[in-house]
PDB file of N, CA and C in Angstrom:
ATOM      1  N   MET A 284     -35.745 320.799  52.682  1.00 48.00           N
ATOM      2  CA  MET A 284     -36.364 321.972  53.173  1.00 48.00           C
ATOM      3  C   MET A 284     -37.580 321.712  53.846  1.00 48.00           C
ATOM      4  N   ALA A 285     -37.928 320.456  53.919  1.00 50.00           N
ATOM      5  CA  ALA A 285     -39.194 320.158  54.620  1.00 50.00           C
ATOM      6  C   ALA A 285     -39.193 320.351  56.187  1.00 50.00           C
ATOM      7  N   GLU A 286     -37.952 320.141  56.797  1.00 54.00           N
ATOM      8  CA  GLU A 286     -37.958 320.544  58.113  1.00 54.00           C
ATOM      9  C   GLU A 286     -37.467 322.060  58.285  1.00 54.00           C
ATOM     10  N   ARG A 287     -38.101 322.576  59.152  1.00 56.00           N
ATOM     11  CA  ARG A 287     -37.695 324.036  59.436  1.00 56.00           C
ATOM     12  C   ARG A 287     -37.314 324.215  60.863  1.00 56.00           C
ATOM     13  N   LEU A 288     -36.350 325.121  61.021  1.00 55.00           N
ATOM     14  CA  LEU A 288     -35.805 325.449  62.415  1.00 55.00           C
ATOM     15  C   LEU A 288     -36.556 326.616  62.864  1.00 55.00           C
ATOM     16  N   VAL A 289     -37.096 326.769  63.991  1.00 56.00           N
ATOM     17  CA  VAL A 289     -37.721 327.779  64.641  1.00 56.00           C
ATOM     18  C   VAL A 289     -36.955 328.169  66.007  1.00 56.00           C
ATOM     19  N   ARG A 290     -36.262 329.310  65.983  1.00 62.00           N
ATOM     20  CA  ARG A 290     -35.319 329.824  67.033  1.00 62.00           C
ATOM     21  C   ARG A 290     -34.428 328.684  67.289  1.00 62.00           C
ATOM     22  N   GLY A 291     -33.860 328.043  66.414  1.00 60.00           N
ATOM     23  CA  GLY A 291     -32.824 327.108  66.733  1.00 60.00           C
ATOM     24  C   GLY A 291     -33.383 325.739  67.102  1.00 60.00           C
ATOM     25  N   VAL A 292     -34.644 325.508  67.193  1.00 58.00           N
ATOM     26  CA  VAL A 292     -35.206 324.115  67.565  1.00 58.00           C
ATOM     27  C   VAL A 292     -35.958 323.638  66.397  1.00 58.00           C
ATOM     28  N   ASP A 293     -35.780 322.244  66.384  1.00 63.00           N
ATOM     29  CA  ASP A 293     -36.362 321.465  65.266  1.00 63.00           C
ATOM     30  C   ASP A 293     -37.867 321.594  65.421  1.00 63.00           C
ATOM     31  N   ALA A 294     -38.609 322.142  64.511  1.00 66.00           N
ATOM     32  CA  ALA A 294     -40.038 322.231  64.660  1.00 66.00           C
ATOM     33  C   ALA A 294     -40.811 320.864  64.762  1.00 66.00           C
ATOM     34  N   ALA A 295     -40.256 319.857  64.213  1.00 68.00           N
ATOM     35  CA  ALA A 295     -40.803 318.489  64.151  1.00 68.00           C
ATOM     36  C   ALA A 295     -40.709 317.766  65.546  1.00 68.00           C
ATOM     37  N   ARG A 296     -39.741 318.225  66.320  1.00 67.00           N
ATOM     38  CA  ARG A 296     -39.597 317.777  67.666  1.00 67.00           C
ATOM     39  C   ARG A 296     -40.572 318.202  68.616  1.00 67.00           C
ATOM     40  N   PRO A 297     -41.191 317.340  69.514  1.00 75.00           N
ATOM     41  CA  PRO A 297     -42.266 317.840  70.419  1.00 75.00           C
ATOM     42  C   PRO A 297     -41.760 318.743  71.501  1.00 75.00           C
ATOM     43  N   ALA A 298     -42.439 319.739  71.951  1.00 87.00           N
ATOM     44  CA  ALA A 298     -41.919 320.727  72.861  1.00 87.00           C
ATOM     45  C   ALA A 298     -42.040 319.954  74.142  1.00 87.00           C
ATOM     46  N   VAL A 299     -41.036 320.350  75.063  1.00 91.00           N
ATOM     47  CA  VAL A 299     -40.845 319.796  76.390  1.00 91.00           C
ATOM     48  C   VAL A 299     -41.924 320.870  77.273  1.00 91.00           C
ATOM     49  N   PRO A 300     -42.612 320.327  78.063  1.00 95.00           N
ATOM     50  CA  PRO A 300     -43.582 321.106  78.971  1.00 95.00           C
ATOM     51  C   PRO A 300     -42.683 322.005  79.862  1.00 95.00           C
ATOM     52  N   THR A 301     -43.176 323.201  80.153  1.00 95.00           N
ATOM     53  CA  THR A 301     -42.428 324.059  80.942  1.00 95.00           C
ATOM     54  C   THR A 301     -43.229 324.253  82.247  1.00 95.00           C
ATOM     55  N   LEU A 302     -42.531 324.813  83.318  1.00 95.00           N
ATOM     56  CA  LEU A 302     -43.148 325.118  84.596  1.00 95.00           C
ATOM     57  C   LEU A 302     -44.367 326.029  84.451  1.00 95.00           C
ATOM     58  N   GLU A 303     -44.281 326.908  83.517  1.00 96.00           N
ATOM     59  CA  GLU A 303     -45.318 327.868  83.264  1.00 96.00           C
ATOM     60  C   GLU A 303     -46.536 327.192  82.728  1.00 96.00           C
ATOM     61  N   GLN A 304     -46.266 326.228  81.875  1.00 97.00           N
ATOM     62  CA  GLN A 304     -47.458 325.410  81.364  1.00 97.00           C
ATOM     63  C   GLN A 304     -48.058 324.600  82.493  1.00 97.00           C
ATOM     64  N   VAL A 305     -47.382 324.000  83.267  1.00 98.00           N
ATOM     65  CA  VAL A 305     -47.692 323.272  84.534  1.00 98.00           C
ATOM     66  C   VAL A 305     -48.679 324.205  85.301  1.00 98.00           C
ATOM     67  N   ALA A 306     -48.132 325.430  85.653  1.00 98.00           N
ATOM     68  CA  ALA A 306     -48.895 326.204  86.480  1.00 98.00           C
ATOM     69  C   ALA A 306     -50.155 326.692  85.956  1.00 98.00           C
ATOM     70  N   ALA A 307     -50.200 327.052  84.604  1.00 98.00           N
ATOM     71  CA  ALA A 307     -51.481 327.358  84.018  1.00 98.00           C
ATOM     72  C   ALA A 307     -52.388 326.284  83.865  1.00 98.00           C
ATOM     73  N   LYS A 308     -51.954 325.167  83.610  1.00 98.00           N
ATOM     74  CA  LYS A 308     -52.906 324.084  83.627  1.00 98.00           C
ATOM     75  C   LYS A 308     -53.541 323.758  85.093  1.00 98.00           C
ATOM     76  N   ALA A 309     -52.684 323.913  85.983  1.00 98.00           N
ATOM     77  CA  ALA A 309     -53.180 323.735  87.420  1.00 98.00           C
ATOM     78  C   ALA A 309     -53.981 324.784  87.881  1.00 98.00           C
ATOM     79  N   GLY A 310     -53.922 326.060  87.273  1.00 98.00           N
ATOM     80  CA  GLY A 310     -54.577 327.187  87.780  1.00 98.00           C
ATOM     81  C   GLY A 310     -53.957 327.884  88.983  1.00 98.00           C
ATOM     82  N   VAL A 311     -52.660 327.704  89.011  1.00 98.00           N
ATOM     83  CA  VAL A 311     -51.889 328.321  90.178  1.00 98.00           C
ATOM     84  C   VAL A 311     -50.705 329.205  89.529  1.00 98.00           C
ATOM     85  N   SER A 312     -50.044 329.907  90.455  1.00 98.00           N
ATOM     86  CA  SER A 312     -48.937 330.766  89.937  1.00 98.00           C
ATOM     87  C   SER A 312     -47.682 329.855  89.634  1.00 98.00           C
ATOM     88  N   ARG A 313     -46.700 330.465  89.088  1.00 97.00           N
ATOM     89  CA  ARG A 313     -45.565 329.704  88.736  1.00 97.00           C
ATOM     90  C   ARG A 313     -44.716 329.364  90.002  1.00 97.00           C
ATOM     91  N   SER A 314     -44.769 330.311  90.942  1.00 96.00           N
ATOM     92  CA  SER A 314     -43.995 329.988  92.290  1.00 96.00           C
ATOM     93  C   SER A 314     -44.788 328.852  93.059  1.00 96.00           C
ATOM     94  N   THR A 315     -46.074 328.897  92.980  1.00 97.00           N
ATOM     95  CA  THR A 315     -46.830 328.017  93.728  1.00 97.00           C
ATOM     96  C   THR A 315     -46.610 326.472  93.130  1.00 97.00           C
ATOM     97  N   ALA A 316     -46.505 326.555  91.723  1.00 97.00           N
ATOM     98  CA  ALA A 316     -46.286 325.096  91.074  1.00 97.00           C
ATOM     99  C   ALA A 316     -44.674 324.702  91.390  1.00 97.00           C
ATOM    100  N   SER A 317     -43.953 325.780  91.441  1.00 94.00           N
ATOM    101  CA  SER A 317     -42.529 325.277  91.803  1.00 94.00           C
ATOM    102  C   SER A 317     -42.395 324.804  93.201  1.00 94.00           C
ATOM    103  N   ARG A 318     -43.102 325.443  94.211  1.00 95.00           N
ATOM    104  CA  ARG A 318     -43.107 324.940  95.525  1.00 95.00           C
ATOM    105  C   ARG A 318     -43.722 323.540  95.606  1.00 95.00           C
ATOM    106  N   ALA A 319     -44.759 323.281  94.998  1.00 96.00           N
ATOM    107  CA  ALA A 319     -45.442 322.133  95.073  1.00 96.00           C
ATOM    108  C   ALA A 319     -44.599 320.990  94.361  1.00 96.00           C
ATOM    109  N   ILE A 320     -43.872 321.169  93.296  1.00 95.00           N
ATOM    110  CA  ILE A 320     -42.940 320.231  92.751  1.00 95.00           C
ATOM    111  C   ILE A 320     -41.858 319.895  93.669  1.00 95.00           C
ATOM    112  N   ASN A 321     -41.351 320.930  94.385  1.00 91.00           N
ATOM    113  CA  ASN A 321     -40.051 320.919  95.132  1.00 91.00           C
ATOM    114  C   ASN A 321     -40.300 320.454  96.613  1.00 91.00           C
ATOM    115  N   GLY A 322     -41.389 319.921  96.863  1.00 89.00           N
ATOM    116  CA  GLY A 322     -41.618 319.505  98.228  1.00 89.00           C
ATOM    117  C   GLY A 322     -43.082 319.833  98.961  1.00 89.00           C
ATOM    118  N   GLY A 323     -43.801 320.631  98.212  1.00 81.00           N
ATOM    119  CA  GLY A 323     -45.213 320.910  98.804  1.00 81.00           C
ATOM    120  C   GLY A 323     -45.126 321.888  99.948  1.00 81.00           C
ATOM    121  N   LEU A 324     -43.951 322.669 100.163  1.00 87.00           N
ATOM    122  CA  LEU A 324     -44.060 323.483 101.380  1.00 87.00           C
ATOM    123  C   LEU A 324     -44.901 324.651 101.183  1.00 87.00           C
ATOM    124  N   ARG A 325     -45.731 325.094 102.060  1.00 94.00           N
ATOM    125  CA  ARG A 325     -46.602 326.250 102.094  1.00 94.00           C
ATOM    126  C   ARG A 325     -47.522 326.264 100.808  1.00 94.00           C
ATOM    127  N   VAL A 326     -48.002 325.075 100.484  1.00 96.00           N
ATOM    128  CA  VAL A 326     -48.977 324.792  99.392  1.00 96.00           C
ATOM    129  C   VAL A 326     -50.152 324.233  99.837  1.00 96.00           C
ATOM    130  N   SER A 327     -51.373 324.801  99.473  1.00 96.00           N
ATOM    131  CA  SER A 327     -52.584 324.016  99.959  1.00 96.00           C
ATOM    132  C   SER A 327     -52.723 322.718  99.428  1.00 96.00           C
ATOM    133  N   PRO A 328     -53.537 321.749  99.986  1.00 96.00           N
ATOM    134  CA  PRO A 328     -53.659 320.488  99.511  1.00 96.00           C
ATOM    135  C   PRO A 328     -54.366 320.466  98.038  1.00 96.00           C
ATOM    136  N   GLU A 329     -55.239 321.437  97.909  1.00 97.00           N
ATOM    137  CA  GLU A 329     -55.943 321.455  96.607  1.00 97.00           C
ATOM    138  C   GLU A 329     -54.963 321.902  95.558  1.00 97.00           C
ATOM    139  N   ALA A 330     -54.047 322.938  95.793  1.00 97.00           N
ATOM    140  CA  ALA A 330     -53.128 323.273  94.840  1.00 97.00           C
ATOM    141  C   ALA A 330     -52.124 322.255  94.587  1.00 97.00           C
ATOM    142  N   LEU A 331     -51.748 321.516  95.659  1.00 97.00           N
ATOM    143  CA  LEU A 331     -50.774 320.345  95.484  1.00 97.00           C
ATOM    144  C   LEU A 331     -51.434 319.347  94.567  1.00 97.00           C
ATOM    145  N   LEU A 332     -52.538 318.908  94.678  1.00 97.00           N
ATOM    146  CA  LEU A 332     -53.195 317.982  93.899  1.00 97.00           C
ATOM    147  C   LEU A 332     -53.305 318.416  92.381  1.00 97.00           C
ATOM    148  N   ALA A 333     -53.792 319.702  92.259  1.00 98.00           N
ATOM    149  CA  ALA A 333     -53.885 320.247  90.860  1.00 98.00           C
ATOM    150  C   ALA A 333     -52.530 320.274  90.219  1.00 98.00           C
ATOM    151  N   VAL A 334     -51.491 320.659  90.879  1.00 98.00           N
ATOM    152  CA  VAL A 334     -50.059 320.552  90.329  1.00 98.00           C
ATOM    153  C   VAL A 334     -49.729 319.179  89.957  1.00 98.00           C
ATOM    154  N   GLU A 335     -49.937 318.305  90.784  1.00 97.00           N
ATOM    155  CA  GLU A 335     -49.479 316.903  90.574  1.00 97.00           C
ATOM    156  C   GLU A 335     -50.265 316.368  89.282  1.00 97.00           C
ATOM    157  N   ALA A 336     -51.585 316.782  89.308  1.00 98.00           N
ATOM    158  CA  ALA A 336     -52.293 316.209  88.110  1.00 98.00           C
ATOM    159  C   ALA A 336     -51.832 316.946  86.773  1.00 98.00           C
ATOM    160  N   ALA A 337     -51.406 318.134  86.794  1.00 98.00           N
ATOM    161  CA  ALA A 337     -50.884 318.760  85.676  1.00 98.00           C
ATOM    162  C   ALA A 337     -49.464 318.176  85.216  1.00 98.00           C
ATOM    163  N   VAL A 338     -48.803 317.990  86.251  1.00 98.00           N
ATOM    164  CA  VAL A 338     -47.397 317.364  85.968  1.00 98.00           C
ATOM    165  C   VAL A 338     -47.606 315.998  85.280  1.00 98.00           C
ATOM    166  N   ALA A 339     -48.400 315.100  85.723  1.00 98.00           N
ATOM    167  CA  ALA A 339     -48.802 313.813  85.177  1.00 98.00           C
ATOM    168  C   ALA A 339     -49.459 313.996  83.808  1.00 98.00           C
ATOM    169  N   ASP A 340     -50.345 314.900  83.613  1.00 98.00           N
ATOM    170  CA  ASP A 340     -50.979 315.033  82.227  1.00 98.00           C
ATOM    171  C   ASP A 340     -50.027 315.559  81.314  1.00 98.00           C
ATOM    172  N   LEU A 341     -49.131 316.609  81.567  1.00 97.00           N
ATOM    173  CA  LEU A 341     -48.201 317.034  80.643  1.00 97.00           C
ATOM    174  C   LEU A 341     -46.967 316.351  80.426  1.00 97.00           C
ATOM    175  N   GLY A 342     -46.593 315.459  81.317  1.00 96.00           N
ATOM    176  CA  GLY A 342     -45.375 314.643  81.251  1.00 96.00           C
ATOM    177  C   GLY A 342     -44.138 315.503  81.749  1.00 96.00           C
ATOM    178  N   TYR A 343     -44.345 316.516  82.633  1.00 97.00           N
ATOM    179  CA  TYR A 343     -43.355 317.417  83.007  1.00 97.00           C
ATOM    180  C   TYR A 343     -42.318 316.732  83.829  1.00 97.00           C
ATOM    181  N   SER A 344     -41.078 317.030  83.644  1.00 94.00           N
ATOM    182  CA  SER A 344     -39.973 316.599  84.604  1.00 94.00           C
ATOM    183  C   SER A 344     -38.993 317.871  84.591  1.00 94.00           C
ATOM    184  N   PRO A 345     -38.590 318.292  85.906  1.00 91.00           N
ATOM    185  CA  PRO A 345     -37.652 319.248  86.095  1.00 91.00           C
ATOM    186  C   PRO A 345     -36.288 318.965  85.321  1.00 91.00           C
ATOM    187  N   ASN A 346     -35.796 320.168  84.790  1.00 89.00           N
ATOM    188  CA  ASN A 346     -34.569 320.076  84.130  1.00 89.00           C
ATOM    189  C   ASN A 346     -33.350 320.123  85.103  1.00 89.00           C
ATOM    190  N   ARG A 347     -32.682 319.050  85.238  1.00 88.00           N
ATOM    191  CA  ARG A 347     -31.687 319.033  86.269  1.00 88.00           C
ATOM    192  C   ARG A 347     -30.560 320.020  85.998  1.00 88.00           C
ATOM    193  N   ALA A 348     -30.222 320.286  84.737  1.00 88.00           N
ATOM    194  CA  ALA A 348     -29.088 321.287  84.391  1.00 88.00           C
ATOM    195  C   ALA A 348     -29.614 322.648  84.756  1.00 88.00           C
ATOM    196  N   ALA A 349     -30.862 322.946  84.328  1.00 86.00           N
ATOM    197  CA  ALA A 349     -31.281 324.347  84.884  1.00 86.00           C
ATOM    198  C   ALA A 349     -31.356 324.472  86.296  1.00 86.00           C
ATOM    199  N   ARG A 350     -31.761 323.517  87.000  1.00 86.00           N
ATOM    200  CA  ARG A 350     -31.773 323.582  88.533  1.00 86.00           C
ATOM    201  C   ARG A 350     -30.349 323.668  89.094  1.00 86.00           C
ATOM    202  N   SER A 351     -29.537 323.023  88.471  1.00 91.00           N
ATOM    203  CA  SER A 351     -28.081 323.262  89.030  1.00 91.00           C
ATOM    204  C   SER A 351     -27.437 324.632  88.850  1.00 91.00           C
ATOM    205  N   LEU A 352     -27.838 325.220  87.644  1.00 92.00           N
ATOM    206  CA  LEU A 352     -27.405 326.547  87.405  1.00 92.00           C
ATOM    207  C   LEU A 352     -28.141 327.567  88.499  1.00 92.00           C
ATOM    208  N   VAL A 353     -29.206 327.303  88.945  1.00 86.00           N
ATOM    209  CA  VAL A 353     -30.017 328.198  89.869  1.00 86.00           C
ATOM    210  C   VAL A 353     -29.247 327.928  91.217  1.00 86.00           C
ATOM    211  N   THR A 354     -29.108 326.644  91.641  1.00 87.00           N
ATOM    212  CA  THR A 354     -28.867 326.463  92.952  1.00 87.00           C
ATOM    213  C   THR A 354     -27.264 326.388  93.139  1.00 87.00           C
ATOM    214  N   ARG A 355     -26.590 326.370  92.009  1.00 90.00           N
ATOM    215  CA  ARG A 355     -25.120 326.340  92.075  1.00 90.00           C
ATOM    216  C   ARG A 355     -24.657 324.979  92.734  1.00 90.00           C
ATOM    217  N   ARG A 356     -25.458 323.954  92.755  1.00 90.00           N
ATOM    218  CA  ARG A 356     -25.033 322.693  93.105  1.00 90.00           C
ATOM    219  C   ARG A 356     -25.442 321.658  92.042  1.00 90.00           C
ATOM    220  N   THR A 357     -24.746 320.707  91.808  1.00 88.00           N
ATOM    221  CA  THR A 357     -24.850 319.608  91.035  1.00 88.00           C
ATOM    222  C   THR A 357     -25.396 318.284  91.601  1.00 88.00           C
ATOM    223  N   ASP A 358     -25.096 318.183  92.924  1.00 86.00           N
ATOM    224  CA  ASP A 358     -25.395 316.932  93.611  1.00 86.00           C
ATOM    225  C   ASP A 358     -24.631 315.672  92.990  1.00 86.00           C
ATOM    226  N   SER A 359     -23.549 315.906  92.598  1.00 90.00           N
ATOM    227  CA  SER A 359     -22.776 314.888  91.898  1.00 90.00           C
ATOM    228  C   SER A 359     -21.380 314.967  92.561  1.00 90.00           C
ATOM    229  N   ILE A 360     -20.720 313.805  92.531  1.00 92.00           N
ATOM    230  CA  ILE A 360     -19.238 313.632  93.207  1.00 92.00           C
ATOM    231  C   ILE A 360     -18.374 313.116  92.135  1.00 92.00           C
ATOM    232  N   ALA A 361     -17.124 313.382  92.434  1.00 92.00           N
ATOM    233  CA  ALA A 361     -15.933 313.082  91.490  1.00 92.00           C
ATOM    234  C   ALA A 361     -15.119 312.088  92.269  1.00 92.00           C
ATOM    235  N   LEU A 362     -14.735 311.085  91.535  1.00 93.00           N
ATOM    236  CA  LEU A 362     -13.823 310.026  92.041  1.00 93.00           C
ATOM    237  C   LEU A 362     -12.539 310.008  91.294  1.00 93.00           C
ATOM    238  N   VAL A 363     -11.354 310.147  92.074  1.00 95.00           N
ATOM    239  CA  VAL A 363     -10.103 310.170  91.269  1.00 95.00           C
ATOM    240  C   VAL A 363      -9.296 308.849  91.880  1.00 95.00           C
ATOM    241  N   VAL A 364      -9.184 308.118  90.854  1.00 95.00           N
ATOM    242  CA  VAL A 364      -8.385 306.814  91.121  1.00 95.00           C
ATOM    243  C   VAL A 364      -7.093 306.851  90.322  1.00 95.00           C
ATOM    244  N   PRO A 365      -5.910 306.500  90.943  1.00 94.00           N
ATOM    245  CA  PRO A 365      -4.713 306.662  90.359  1.00 94.00           C
ATOM    246  C   PRO A 365      -4.520 305.225  89.528  1.00 94.00           C
ATOM    247  N   GLU A 366      -3.901 305.261  88.405  1.00 91.00           N
ATOM    248  CA  GLU A 366      -3.625 304.094  87.592  1.00 91.00           C
ATOM    249  C   GLU A 366      -2.384 303.411  88.363  1.00 91.00           C
ATOM    250  N   PRO A 367      -2.487 302.102  88.188  1.00 84.00           N
ATOM    251  CA  PRO A 367      -1.430 301.385  88.888  1.00 84.00           C
ATOM    252  C   PRO A 367      -0.122 301.374  87.926  1.00 84.00           C
TER     253      PRO A 367
END
């Protein structure tokens, strides 16, 4: 019983940084942080640098599974090879 589950997640496991945490640390909105991470379109150079620093500090990496659900693309291909 030393390990406790909180909302189905192991409490001993470190939490994965979220986009909201990156935005808060950078002092920008969630949408600005998202734009900065996904290409820097319509983001001021100051905000871009702040988001990049927050990403590096927190160790944030985008969740590819979540992104594929939103975009409805997996950027994967399938290869079908017949057996001889």
